[in-house]
Tab-separated table of C-alpha atoms in Angstrom:
chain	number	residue	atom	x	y	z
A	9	UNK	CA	92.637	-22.108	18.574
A	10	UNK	CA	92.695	-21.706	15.061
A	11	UNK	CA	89.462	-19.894	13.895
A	12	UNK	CA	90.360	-20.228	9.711
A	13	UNK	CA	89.722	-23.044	7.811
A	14	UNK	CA	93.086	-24.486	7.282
A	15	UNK	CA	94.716	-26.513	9.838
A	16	UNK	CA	98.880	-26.312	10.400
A	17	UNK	CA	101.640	-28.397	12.009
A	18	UNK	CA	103.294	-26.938	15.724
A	19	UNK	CA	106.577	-28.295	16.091
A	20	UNK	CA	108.829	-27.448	19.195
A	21	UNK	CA	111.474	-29.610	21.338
A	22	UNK	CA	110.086	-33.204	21.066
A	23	UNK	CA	106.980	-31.969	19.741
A	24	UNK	CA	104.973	-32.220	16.627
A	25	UNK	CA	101.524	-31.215	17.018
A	26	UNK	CA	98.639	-30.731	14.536
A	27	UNK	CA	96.425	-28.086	15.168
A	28	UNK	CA	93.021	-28.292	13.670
A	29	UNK	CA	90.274	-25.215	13.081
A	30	UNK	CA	88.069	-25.067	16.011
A	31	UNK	CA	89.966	-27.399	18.448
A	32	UNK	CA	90.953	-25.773	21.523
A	33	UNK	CA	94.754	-26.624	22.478
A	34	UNK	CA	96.110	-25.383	25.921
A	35	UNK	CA	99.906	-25.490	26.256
A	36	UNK	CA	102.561	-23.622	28.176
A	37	UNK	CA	103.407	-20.612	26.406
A	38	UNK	CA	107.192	-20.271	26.888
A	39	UNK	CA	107.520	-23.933	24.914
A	40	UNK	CA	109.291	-22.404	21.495
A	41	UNK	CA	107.297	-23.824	19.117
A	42	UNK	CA	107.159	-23.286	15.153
A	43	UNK	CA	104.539	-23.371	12.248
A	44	UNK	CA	104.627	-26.050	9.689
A	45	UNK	CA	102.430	-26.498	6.525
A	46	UNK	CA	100.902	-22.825	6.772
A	47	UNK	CA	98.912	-22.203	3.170
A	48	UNK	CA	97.806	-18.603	3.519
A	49	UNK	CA	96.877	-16.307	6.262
A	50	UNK	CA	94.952	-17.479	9.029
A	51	UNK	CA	93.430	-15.691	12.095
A	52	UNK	CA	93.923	-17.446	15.905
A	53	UNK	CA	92.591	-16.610	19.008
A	54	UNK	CA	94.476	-16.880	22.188
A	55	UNK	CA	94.545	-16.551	25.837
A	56	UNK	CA	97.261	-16.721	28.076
A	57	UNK	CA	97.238	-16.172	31.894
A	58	UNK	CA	99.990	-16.030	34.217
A	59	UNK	CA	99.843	-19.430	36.068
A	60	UNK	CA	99.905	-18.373	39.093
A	61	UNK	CA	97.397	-16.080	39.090
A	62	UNK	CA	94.536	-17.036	36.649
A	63	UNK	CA	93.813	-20.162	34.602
A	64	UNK	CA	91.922	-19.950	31.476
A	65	UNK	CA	89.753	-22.881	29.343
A	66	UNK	CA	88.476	-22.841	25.974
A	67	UNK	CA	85.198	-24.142	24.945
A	68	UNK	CA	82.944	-24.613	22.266
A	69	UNK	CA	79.308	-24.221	22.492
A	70	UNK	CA	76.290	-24.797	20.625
A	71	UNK	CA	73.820	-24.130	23.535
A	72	UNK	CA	72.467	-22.043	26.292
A	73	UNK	CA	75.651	-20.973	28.678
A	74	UNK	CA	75.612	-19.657	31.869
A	75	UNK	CA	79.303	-18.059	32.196
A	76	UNK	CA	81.416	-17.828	35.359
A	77	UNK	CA	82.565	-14.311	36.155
A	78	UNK	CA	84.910	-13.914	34.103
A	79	UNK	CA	85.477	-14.752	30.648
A	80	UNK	CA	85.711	-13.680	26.622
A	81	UNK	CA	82.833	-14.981	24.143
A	82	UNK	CA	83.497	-14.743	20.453
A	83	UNK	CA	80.584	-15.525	17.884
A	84	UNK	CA	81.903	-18.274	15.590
A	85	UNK	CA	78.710	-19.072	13.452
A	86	UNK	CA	75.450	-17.739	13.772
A	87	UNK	CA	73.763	-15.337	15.596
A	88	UNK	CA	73.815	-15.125	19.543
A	89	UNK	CA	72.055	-13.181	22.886
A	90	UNK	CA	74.930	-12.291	25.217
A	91	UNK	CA	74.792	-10.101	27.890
A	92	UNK	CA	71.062	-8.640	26.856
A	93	UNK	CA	72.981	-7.930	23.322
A	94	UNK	CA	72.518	-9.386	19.763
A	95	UNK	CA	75.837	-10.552	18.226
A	96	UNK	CA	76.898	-11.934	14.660
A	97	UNK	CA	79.970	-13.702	14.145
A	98	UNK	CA	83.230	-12.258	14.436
A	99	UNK	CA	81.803	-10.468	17.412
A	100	UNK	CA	82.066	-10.747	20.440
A	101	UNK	CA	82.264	-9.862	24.523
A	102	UNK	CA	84.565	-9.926	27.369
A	103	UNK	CA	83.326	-9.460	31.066
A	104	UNK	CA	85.066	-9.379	34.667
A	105	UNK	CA	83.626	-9.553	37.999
A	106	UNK	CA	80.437	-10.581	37.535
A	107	UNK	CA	78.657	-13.022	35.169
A	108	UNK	CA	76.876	-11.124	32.224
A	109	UNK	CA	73.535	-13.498	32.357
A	110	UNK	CA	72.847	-16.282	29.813
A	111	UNK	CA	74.277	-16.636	26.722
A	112	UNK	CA	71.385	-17.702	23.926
A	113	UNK	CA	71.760	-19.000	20.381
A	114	UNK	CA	69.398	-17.286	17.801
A	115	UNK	CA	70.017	-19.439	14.744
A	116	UNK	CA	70.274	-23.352	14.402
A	117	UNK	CA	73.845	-22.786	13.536
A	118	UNK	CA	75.288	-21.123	15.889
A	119	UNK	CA	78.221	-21.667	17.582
A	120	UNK	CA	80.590	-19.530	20.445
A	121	UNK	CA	83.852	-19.735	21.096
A	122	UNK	CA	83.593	-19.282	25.466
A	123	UNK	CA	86.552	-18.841	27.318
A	124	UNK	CA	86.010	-19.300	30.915
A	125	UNK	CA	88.989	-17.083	33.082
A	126	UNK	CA	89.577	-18.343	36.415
A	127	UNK	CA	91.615	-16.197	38.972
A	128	UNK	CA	93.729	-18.185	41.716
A	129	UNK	CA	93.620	-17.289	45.194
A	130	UNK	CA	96.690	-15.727	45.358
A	131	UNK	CA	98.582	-16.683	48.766
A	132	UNK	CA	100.540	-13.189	50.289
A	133	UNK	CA	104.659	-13.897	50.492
A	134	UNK	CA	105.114	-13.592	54.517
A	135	UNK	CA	108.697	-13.981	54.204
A	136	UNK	CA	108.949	-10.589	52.823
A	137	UNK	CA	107.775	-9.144	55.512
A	138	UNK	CA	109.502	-10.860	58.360
């Protein structure tokens, strides 16, 4: 997700995508995929997970959260109570394990960036062993 103001082009193998500021886009990250129409520098935020181990999903919130237990928050706008802890933006947490408690918004607004990390249960390779 693009966290600048400026949007840019992804183009890969039968691909054109435009990627707005703010808008959340999941995709496979081996796809080779190249910028188009950058106008300056630009800051992004990513997650990537090995598939079959974790899955990750991107949200943007406004309101009250109760996260899973797992997960990154990032302060986009505003001011926010997470984990007990006051935050500005361009701060943030990251947690594993156990959920941190409610996540509050202290200013009208306010506005996270919540990326909710779930793990897979991971099935043991018998064959291995045999």
């Amino acid at each position: 997700m693009l966290l600048g103001d400026a949007g840019l082009w992804l183009r890969g193998d039968d691909l054109l995508h435009r990627l707005e500021p703010g808008v959340p886009w999941a995709f496979p990250g081996e796809w080779r995929l190249a910028t188009e129409g950058v106008s300056g520098p630009g800051m992004d935020f990513n997650v990537m997970t090995q598939r079959s181990r974790a899955s990750a999903e991107v949200t943007i919130a406004t309101t009250a959260q109760q996260p899973g237990a797992e997960g990154i928050a990032f302060v986009l706008k505003g001011d926010w109570q997470l984990a007990g802890n006051h935050y500005s933006p361009a701060s943030g947490i990251w947690w594993q394990g156990e959920t941190p408690g409610a996540f509050m918004p202290h200013s009208e607004e306010a506005s996270l960036l919540l990326a909710d990390i779930r793990r897979h249960n991971e099935i043991p390779d018998r064959s291995k062993n045999e």
